[in-house]
Amino acid sequence: MPIRLKNNYTHFGLISIILHWLVAISVFSLFIVGVWMVDLGYYDEGYHQAPFIHKSVGMLLFGVLLLRLIWQIANPKPAPLSDKSIEVILGNITHLTLSALVFAVCISGYLIVTAADAGISVFNLFEIPAMITNLEGQEDLAGIWHWYLALTLMLLTALHTTAALKHHLIDKNDTLTRMLGGRGRGTKN
Amino acid sequence: MMKLFATALLTLLLSFPAYAKVEVYDLDVKGAHASIQFKIKHLGYSWLFGRFNKLEGWMSGDQADPSTSKVEVSIDTSSIDSNHAERDKHLRSADFLDVKKYPKATFVSTKVVDNGDKTGTIYGNLTLHGVTKQIQIETKFVGQGEDPWGGYRAGFEGTTTLKLADFGITYNLGPASTFVEMMLFVEGIRR
């Protein structure tokens, strides 16, 4: 069986799978680093380095999100594996909200840093210019939104993970394994 | 009758020349001709400059007796601006100014001493970060006169040095950065 890059109506292709887990790992790491770095003192080693990495990864993540969005539009969406319509609806709402939240967290973070018209350097390789600047209280408001949106995102991620595990362990369907590239157990294909 | 009363009042006022001479000036914050700047050592290697963008206040005085002068200034602490969004956000947080809890810093003069040669010392109470302490501001008179638009203006500059810990700001910026120098450049328009 050749490696499938694109989705079909029953399975995710390799590119969708990679993009999904890339976003998942990035979001989780960004959250952990973010929570940790804001309490660093002036003389701590990571005082400059941690925010630099957080911002660089955050901006790269935004690029990945755009690619993922394009890829999702250009690909068929594998059909849900649950036959309970409430689960399908809740799943769809959760997925849409998760996607919107990751975008919103990225944008709010960007608005903090660029509030005084400074660009964001991505690992010193290139710079994302400031575009929206000097709004009244911009860095403070964006900071509040960045935190609460990130918190909501993590809570919803917990729900998303729990649901995936529930489908895997209790419903015993391929929801989780097909996002890991598994061939599936043949159910609901 | 009203006219008579008005004339009497005017005569009364004019008979107290000292009172009539006290002039009140509002700081020209609309035209941004009043500013409060600060500088603090960065690691001991250089100076970081910043300012407060929003303030208001007035000053009053009798030119014949500068020691009767008074000054009151109120600063919007959230208007701190060091030209770096993330730093400003940090300066507004509970680590420094805690602007949610202490949105205003105020200075109210208690005594003005004329040191001659257009200089003076203003003593007064500064309330910053919820702490009120007496400070002194070394002041220099810059100039005064009519402006081209029918008003009358006077301007001063002043400096004072604050120990951050005196005002309960104890975030560790290093041993070279425990004091901040405040610089005031204020122009008032006569009421």
Short mmCIF file of C-alpha atoms in Angstrom, two decimals:
data_model
loop_
_atom_site.label_atom_id
_atom_site.label_comp_id
_atom_site.label_asym_id
_atom_site.label_seq_id
_atom_site.Cartn_x
_atom_site.Cartn_y
_atom_site.Cartn_z
CA MET A 1 0.00 0.00 0.00
CA PRO A 2 1.60 3.31 -1.03
CA ILE A 3 1.73 6.18 1.40
CA ARG A 4 -1.40 8.29 1.04
CA LEU A 5 -0.69 12.02 1.14
CA LYS A 6 -4.20 13.35 0.61
CA ASN A 7 -7.33 12.60 2.60
CA ASN A 8 -10.15 10.51 1.25
CA TYR A 9 -13.63 10.12 2.70
CA THR A 10 -12.57 7.47 5.19
CA HIS A 11 -8.97 8.24 6.07
CA PHE A 12 -6.63 11.14 6.77
CA GLY A 13 -3.64 11.48 4.48
CA LEU A 14 -0.11 11.79 5.81
CA ILE A 15 -0.02 15.57 5.38
CA SER A 16 -3.19 16.12 7.42
CA ILE A 17 -1.83 13.83 10.12
CA ILE A 18 1.53 15.61 10.29
CA LEU A 19 -0.15 19.03 10.36
CA HIS A 20 -2.52 17.94 13.13
CA TRP A 21 0.23 16.68 15.43
CA LEU A 22 2.56 19.57 14.59
CA VAL A 23 -0.13 21.97 15.76
CA ALA A 24 -0.88 19.82 18.81
CA ILE A 25 2.74 19.61 19.96
CA SER A 26 3.39 23.30 19.26
CA VAL A 27 0.29 24.49 21.10
CA PHE A 28 1.04 22.35 24.12
CA SER A 29 4.72 23.38 24.29
CA LEU A 30 3.88 27.04 23.75
CA PHE A 31 1.42 26.93 26.62
CA ILE A 32 3.89 25.29 29.02
CA VAL A 33 6.73 27.66 28.06
CA GLY A 34 4.36 30.64 28.15
CA VAL A 35 3.11 29.95 31.65
CA TRP A 36 6.64 29.35 32.87
CA MET A 37 8.37 32.29 31.22
CA VAL A 38 6.10 35.06 32.50
CA ASP A 39 7.31 34.43 36.03
CA LEU A 40 11.00 34.51 35.20
CA GLY A 41 12.98 37.16 37.06
CA TYR A 42 15.19 39.77 35.44
CA TYR A 43 18.34 37.82 36.25
CA ASP A 44 17.05 34.42 35.15
CA GLU A 45 18.81 32.86 32.21
CA GLY A 46 15.69 32.42 30.14
CA TYR A 47 14.41 35.98 30.65
CA HIS A 48 15.13 36.90 27.04
CA GLN A 49 15.61 33.47 25.45
CA ALA A 50 12.28 31.89 26.46
CA PRO A 51 10.05 34.69 25.10
CA PHE A 52 12.21 34.77 21.95
CA ILE A 53 11.59 31.07 21.32
CA HIS A 54 7.91 31.35 22.34
CA LYS A 55 7.36 34.18 19.85
CA SER A 56 9.34 32.51 17.06
CA VAL A 57 7.48 29.21 17.41
CA GLY A 58 4.18 31.08 17.73
CA MET A 59 4.72 32.90 14.45
CA LEU A 60 5.80 29.68 12.69
CA LEU A 61 2.69 28.02 14.09
CA PHE A 62 0.57 30.73 12.51
CA GLY A 63 2.12 29.82 9.13
CA VAL A 64 1.40 26.15 9.78
CA LEU A 65 -2.19 27.02 10.67
CA LEU A 66 -2.64 28.80 7.36
CA LEU A 67 -1.19 25.85 5.45
CA ARG A 68 -3.43 23.50 7.40
CA LEU A 69 -6.50 25.59 6.64
CA ILE A 70 -5.69 25.56 2.93
CA TRP A 71 -5.06 21.83 3.06
CA GLN A 72 -8.35 21.21 4.87
CA ILE A 73 -10.25 23.17 2.24
CA ALA A 74 -8.48 21.36 -0.59
CA ASN A 75 -9.08 17.88 0.83
CA PRO A 76 -12.13 15.76 1.47
CA LYS A 77 -13.08 15.44 5.11
CA PRO A 78 -13.14 11.86 6.38
CA ALA A 79 -16.60 10.99 7.61
CA PRO A 80 -17.21 10.88 11.37
CA LEU A 81 -16.93 7.44 12.91
CA SER A 82 -19.71 7.89 15.40
CA ASP A 83 -23.30 7.19 14.46
CA LYS A 84 -24.66 9.31 17.28
CA SER A 85 -25.59 12.63 15.72
CA ILE A 86 -25.06 14.49 19.02
CA GLU A 87 -21.44 13.30 19.08
CA VAL A 88 -20.94 14.34 15.47
CA ILE A 89 -22.35 17.80 16.13
CA LEU A 90 -20.36 18.29 19.34
CA GLY A 91 -17.25 17.04 17.57
CA ASN A 92 -17.70 19.50 14.73
CA ILE A 93 -18.29 22.39 17.10
CA THR A 94 -15.22 21.45 19.14
CA HIS A 95 -13.00 21.17 16.06
CA LEU A 96 -14.16 24.52 14.68
CA THR A 97 -13.71 26.23 18.05
CA LEU A 98 -10.28 24.69 18.54
CA SER A 99 -9.15 25.92 15.13
CA ALA A 100 -10.53 29.41 15.73
CA LEU A 101 -8.92 29.54 19.19
CA VAL A 102 -5.44 28.62 17.97
CA PHE A 103 -5.64 31.39 15.40
CA ALA A 104 -6.94 33.84 18.00
CA VAL A 105 -4.21 32.97 20.50
CA CYS A 106 -1.54 33.50 17.83
CA ILE A 107 -3.02 36.83 16.76
CA SER A 108 -3.46 38.14 20.31
CA GLY A 109 0.15 37.22 21.11
CA TYR A 110 1.32 38.98 17.98
CA LEU A 111 -0.65 42.10 18.99
CA ILE A 112 1.12 42.27 22.38
CA VAL A 113 4.61 42.29 20.91
CA THR A 114 3.88 44.60 18.00
CA ALA A 115 1.87 47.17 19.99
CA ALA A 116 4.73 49.68 20.00
CA ASP A 117 5.50 49.12 16.32
CA ALA A 118 8.23 46.51 16.81
CA GLY A 119 8.35 43.49 14.50
CA ILE A 120 8.74 39.88 15.67
CA SER A 121 11.96 38.15 14.79
CA VAL A 122 11.53 34.46 14.01
CA PHE A 123 14.72 32.77 15.24
CA ASN A 124 16.66 35.70 13.77
CA LEU A 125 15.91 34.32 10.32
CA PHE A 126 13.25 36.78 9.24
CA GLU A 127 10.94 39.31 10.79
CA ILE A 128 7.15 39.58 10.89
CA PRO A 129 6.43 43.31 10.68
CA ALA A 130 4.09 45.14 13.05
CA MET A 131 0.83 45.98 11.29
CA ILE A 132 -1.68 47.01 13.96
CA THR A 133 -0.03 49.31 16.48
CA ASN A 134 -0.63 51.91 19.16
CA LEU A 135 -4.27 51.13 19.88
CA GLU A 136 -5.38 52.37 23.29
CA GLY A 137 -4.10 49.86 25.85
CA GLN A 138 -3.20 47.42 23.07
CA GLU A 139 -0.49 45.37 24.78
CA ASP A 140 -2.50 45.07 28.00
CA LEU A 141 -5.78 44.07 26.36
CA ALA A 142 -4.07 41.72 23.94
CA GLY A 143 -2.24 40.22 26.93
CA ILE A 144 -5.48 39.54 28.77
CA TRP A 145 -7.04 37.98 25.69
CA HIS A 146 -3.88 35.93 24.97
CA TRP A 147 -4.02 34.39 28.43
CA TYR A 148 -7.75 33.61 28.62
CA LEU A 149 -7.95 32.37 25.02
CA ALA A 150 -4.95 30.11 25.66
CA LEU A 151 -6.56 28.83 28.84
CA THR A 152 -9.83 28.11 26.99
CA LEU A 153 -7.86 26.41 24.24
CA MET A 154 -6.18 24.12 26.76
CA LEU A 155 -9.49 23.24 28.41
CA LEU A 156 -11.04 22.46 25.06
CA THR A 157 -7.94 20.44 24.12
CA ALA A 158 -8.50 18.38 27.26
CA LEU A 159 -12.09 17.75 26.14
CA HIS A 160 -10.89 16.89 22.61
CA THR A 161 -8.32 14.43 24.02
CA THR A 162 -10.80 12.87 26.41
CA ALA A 163 -13.29 12.41 23.58
CA ALA A 164 -10.65 10.79 21.36
CA LEU A 165 -9.72 8.40 24.17
CA LYS A 166 -13.40 7.66 24.80
CA HIS A 167 -13.89 6.73 21.15
CA HIS A 168 -10.80 4.57 21.26
CA LEU A 169 -11.29 2.83 24.58
CA ILE A 170 -15.04 2.70 25.04
CA ASP A 171 -16.53 2.91 21.55
CA LYS A 172 -13.55 0.99 20.19
CA ASN A 173 -13.63 2.84 16.87
CA ASP A 174 -10.75 4.27 14.81
CA THR A 175 -11.11 7.95 15.70
CA LEU A 176 -7.72 8.05 17.39
CA THR A 177 -5.85 5.49 15.31
CA ARG A 178 -6.76 7.03 11.99
CA MET A 179 -5.27 10.34 13.18
CA LEU A 180 -2.12 8.32 13.94
CA GLY A 181 -2.04 6.91 10.42
CA GLY A 182 -3.33 3.48 11.42
CA ARG A 183 -4.99 1.31 8.84
CA GLY A 184 -7.92 0.86 11.20
CA ARG A 185 -9.76 -2.14 12.47
CA GLY A 186 -12.12 -2.10 9.60
CA THR A 187 -15.00 -0.64 11.46
CA LYS A 188 -17.22 1.87 9.76
CA ASN A 189 -15.19 2.04 6.58
CA MET B 1 -28.13 97.73 44.09
CA MET B 2 -26.31 94.84 42.37
CA LYS B 3 -23.95 97.30 40.79
CA LEU B 4 -23.19 98.86 44.12
CA PHE B 5 -22.54 95.44 45.59
CA ALA B 6 -20.23 94.52 42.73
CA THR B 7 -18.29 97.74 43.11
CA ALA B 8 -17.93 97.14 46.82
CA LEU B 9 -16.69 93.62 46.24
CA LEU B 10 -14.20 94.79 43.65
CA THR B 11 -12.90 97.49 45.98
CA LEU B 12 -12.56 94.90 48.72
CA LEU B 13 -10.61 92.55 46.50
CA LEU B 14 -8.33 95.29 45.24
CA SER B 15 -7.57 96.34 48.78
CA PHE B 16 -5.80 92.98 49.22
CA PRO B 17 -3.11 93.25 46.57
CA ALA B 18 -1.35 90.08 47.71
CA TYR B 19 -4.50 88.07 47.16
CA ALA B 20 -5.15 89.59 43.78
CA LYS B 21 -1.66 88.75 42.59
CA VAL B 22 -1.85 85.00 43.10
CA GLU B 23 -1.90 83.48 39.68
CA VAL B 24 -3.05 79.98 38.85
CA TYR B 25 -1.62 78.11 35.89
CA ASP B 26 -3.07 74.90 34.46
CA LEU B 27 -0.52 72.55 33.00
CA ASP B 28 -0.76 72.55 29.23
CA VAL B 29 -1.41 68.85 28.82
CA LYS B 30 -3.66 69.28 25.79
CA GLY B 31 -0.84 70.84 23.84
CA ALA B 32 1.59 68.34 25.40
CA HIS B 33 3.77 71.09 26.81
CA ALA B 34 4.02 69.32 30.12
CA SER B 35 5.81 66.04 30.43
CA ILE B 36 7.20 63.74 33.04
CA GLN B 37 10.19 61.73 31.96
CA PHE B 38 12.24 59.24 33.86
CA LYS B 39 15.53 57.50 33.47
CA ILE B 40 16.87 54.45 35.21
CA LYS B 41 20.19 52.68 34.86
CA HIS B 42 20.08 49.50 32.81
CA LEU B 43 22.38 47.00 34.53
CA GLY B 44 24.65 49.93 35.35
CA TYR B 45 25.83 50.16 31.75
CA SER B 46 23.47 52.71 30.25
CA TRP B 47 20.28 54.70 30.81
CA LEU B 48 16.78 53.68 29.95
CA PHE B 49 14.41 56.59 29.29
CA GLY B 50 10.66 56.53 29.57
CA ARG B 51 7.81 58.89 30.24
CA PHE B 52 4.24 59.17 31.43
CA ASN B 53 1.96 60.28 28.62
CA LYS B 54 -1.05 61.32 30.67
CA LEU B 55 -0.97 63.81 33.49
CA GLU B 56 -2.82 66.85 34.69
CA GLY B 57 -2.24 69.52 37.26
CA TRP B 58 -1.90 73.13 38.16
CA MET B 59 0.49 75.46 39.85
CA SER B 60 -0.13 78.75 41.56
CA GLY B 61 2.06 81.46 42.91
CA ASP B 62 2.65 85.04 43.71
CA GLN B 63 5.68 86.39 41.92
CA ALA B 64 6.43 88.75 44.76
CA ASP B 65 6.72 85.82 47.14
CA PRO B 66 7.60 82.53 45.42
CA SER B 67 7.47 80.71 48.75
CA THR B 68 3.66 80.85 48.61
CA SER B 69 3.65 78.80 45.41
CA LYS B 70 1.72 75.57 45.20
CA VAL B 71 1.79 72.65 42.79
CA GLU B 72 -0.46 69.67 42.30
CA VAL B 73 0.11 67.04 39.65
CA SER B 74 -1.72 63.80 39.00
CA ILE B 75 -0.27 61.14 36.74
CA ASP B 76 -2.09 58.31 35.00
CA THR B 77 0.29 55.47 35.82
CA SER B 78 -0.98 53.27 33.00
CA SER B 79 0.30 55.85 30.52
CA ILE B 80 3.90 54.76 31.11
CA ASP B 81 5.73 54.54 27.81
CA SER B 82 9.25 53.27 27.34
CA ASN B 83 8.84 52.64 23.63
CA HIS B 84 8.66 48.85 24.11
CA ALA B 85 5.23 47.25 24.38
CA GLU B 86 6.23 44.17 26.35
CA ARG B 87 8.30 46.18 28.82
CA ASP B 88 5.47 48.69 29.30
CA LYS B 89 3.08 45.82 29.94
CA HIS B 90 5.51 44.48 32.53
CA LEU B 91 5.96 47.92 34.13
CA ARG B 92 2.17 48.21 34.51
CA SER B 93 1.91 44.79 36.13
CA ALA B 94 2.01 43.96 39.83
CA ASP B 95 5.81 43.59 39.55
CA PHE B 96 6.12 47.36 39.26
CA LEU B 97 3.43 50.06 39.16
CA ASP B 98 0.43 47.73 39.59
CA VAL B 99 -1.71 50.22 37.69
CA LYS B 100 -4.94 48.32 38.21
CA LYS B 101 -4.62 48.81 41.94
CA TYR B 102 -2.89 52.19 41.79
CA PRO B 103 -4.09 53.99 38.65
CA LYS B 104 -2.89 57.41 39.82
CA ALA B 105 0.29 58.85 41.20
CA THR B 106 -0.06 62.29 42.74
CA PHE B 107 2.20 65.03 43.95
CA VAL B 108 0.94 67.76 46.27
CA SER B 109 3.38 70.44 47.35
CA THR B 110 3.65 71.40 50.99
CA LYS B 111 6.39 74.00 50.94
CA VAL B 112 8.34 75.94 48.34
CA VAL B 113 11.73 77.42 49.10
CA ASP B 114 13.20 80.11 46.87
CA ASN B 115 16.90 79.39 46.39
CA GLY B 116 17.49 82.49 44.29
CA ASP B 117 18.80 82.71 40.76
CA LYS B 118 15.51 81.34 39.38
CA THR B 119 15.85 78.10 41.31
CA GLY B 120 13.86 76.65 44.12
CA THR B 121 13.06 73.50 46.05
CA ILE B 122 9.53 72.16 46.14
CA TYR B 123 8.75 69.93 49.08
CA GLY B 124 5.65 67.81 48.90
CA ASN B 125 4.00 64.45 49.20
CA LEU B 126 4.29 61.96 46.39
CA THR B 127 1.81 59.12 46.39
CA LEU B 128 3.06 56.31 44.20
CA HIS B 129 2.18 52.61 44.27
CA GLY B 130 -0.05 53.30 47.27
CA VAL B 131 2.78 54.78 49.35
CA THR B 132 2.88 58.46 50.31
CA LYS B 133 6.28 59.93 51.04
CA GLN B 134 7.71 63.37 51.27
CA ILE B 135 10.05 64.18 48.41
CA GLN B 136 11.80 67.30 47.23
CA ILE B 137 11.97 68.51 43.68
CA GLU B 138 14.82 70.76 42.64
CA THR B 139 13.22 73.31 40.36
CA LYS B 140 14.40 75.83 37.85
CA PHE B 141 12.27 78.56 36.36
CA VAL B 142 12.59 78.44 32.56
CA GLY B 143 10.58 81.40 31.32
CA GLN B 144 7.24 83.14 31.10
CA GLY B 145 5.36 85.55 28.92
CA GLU B 146 2.51 86.03 26.52
CA ASP B 147 1.90 83.40 23.91
CA PRO B 148 0.92 84.34 20.34
CA TRP B 149 -2.73 83.32 20.92
CA GLY B 150 -3.77 85.63 23.71
CA GLY B 151 -2.71 83.52 26.67
CA TYR B 152 0.01 83.82 29.26
CA ARG B 153 2.39 80.99 30.04
CA ALA B 154 5.09 80.06 32.49
CA GLY B 155 7.36 77.04 32.53
CA PHE B 156 9.54 75.17 34.97
CA GLU B 157 11.78 72.18 35.00
CA GLY B 158 12.38 69.96 37.96
CA THR B 159 14.27 66.85 38.94
CA THR B 160 14.08 64.41 41.78
CA THR B 161 15.49 60.99 42.52
CA LEU B 162 13.28 58.27 43.90
CA LYS B 163 14.35 55.08 45.60
CA LEU B 164 12.00 52.47 44.18
CA ALA B 165 11.97 50.42 47.38
CA ASP B 166 10.69 53.48 49.29
CA PHE B 167 7.50 53.10 47.29
CA GLY B 168 7.27 49.36 47.68
CA ILE B 169 8.62 48.56 44.21
CA THR B 170 11.12 45.84 44.92
CA TYR B 171 11.40 43.82 41.71
CA ASN B 172 15.05 42.95 41.30
CA LEU B 173 16.51 44.95 38.40
CA GLY B 174 20.01 44.65 39.78
CA PRO B 175 22.03 46.73 42.22
CA ALA B 176 22.58 49.57 39.74
CA SER B 177 18.88 50.08 39.14
CA THR B 178 17.32 50.77 42.51
CA PHE B 179 16.86 54.50 41.94
CA VAL B 180 14.93 56.26 39.24
CA GLU B 181 15.52 59.85 38.23
CA MET B 182 12.39 61.83 37.46
CA MET B 183 12.48 64.84 35.19
CA LEU B 184 9.57 67.22 34.92
CA PHE B 185 9.14 69.81 32.22
CA VAL B 186 5.93 71.69 32.78
CA GLU B 187 4.36 74.67 31.10
CA GLY B 188 1.26 76.24 32.58
CA ILE B 189 -1.35 78.49 31.01
CA ARG B 190 -2.69 81.20 33.29
CA ARG B 191 -6.36 80.82 34.13
#
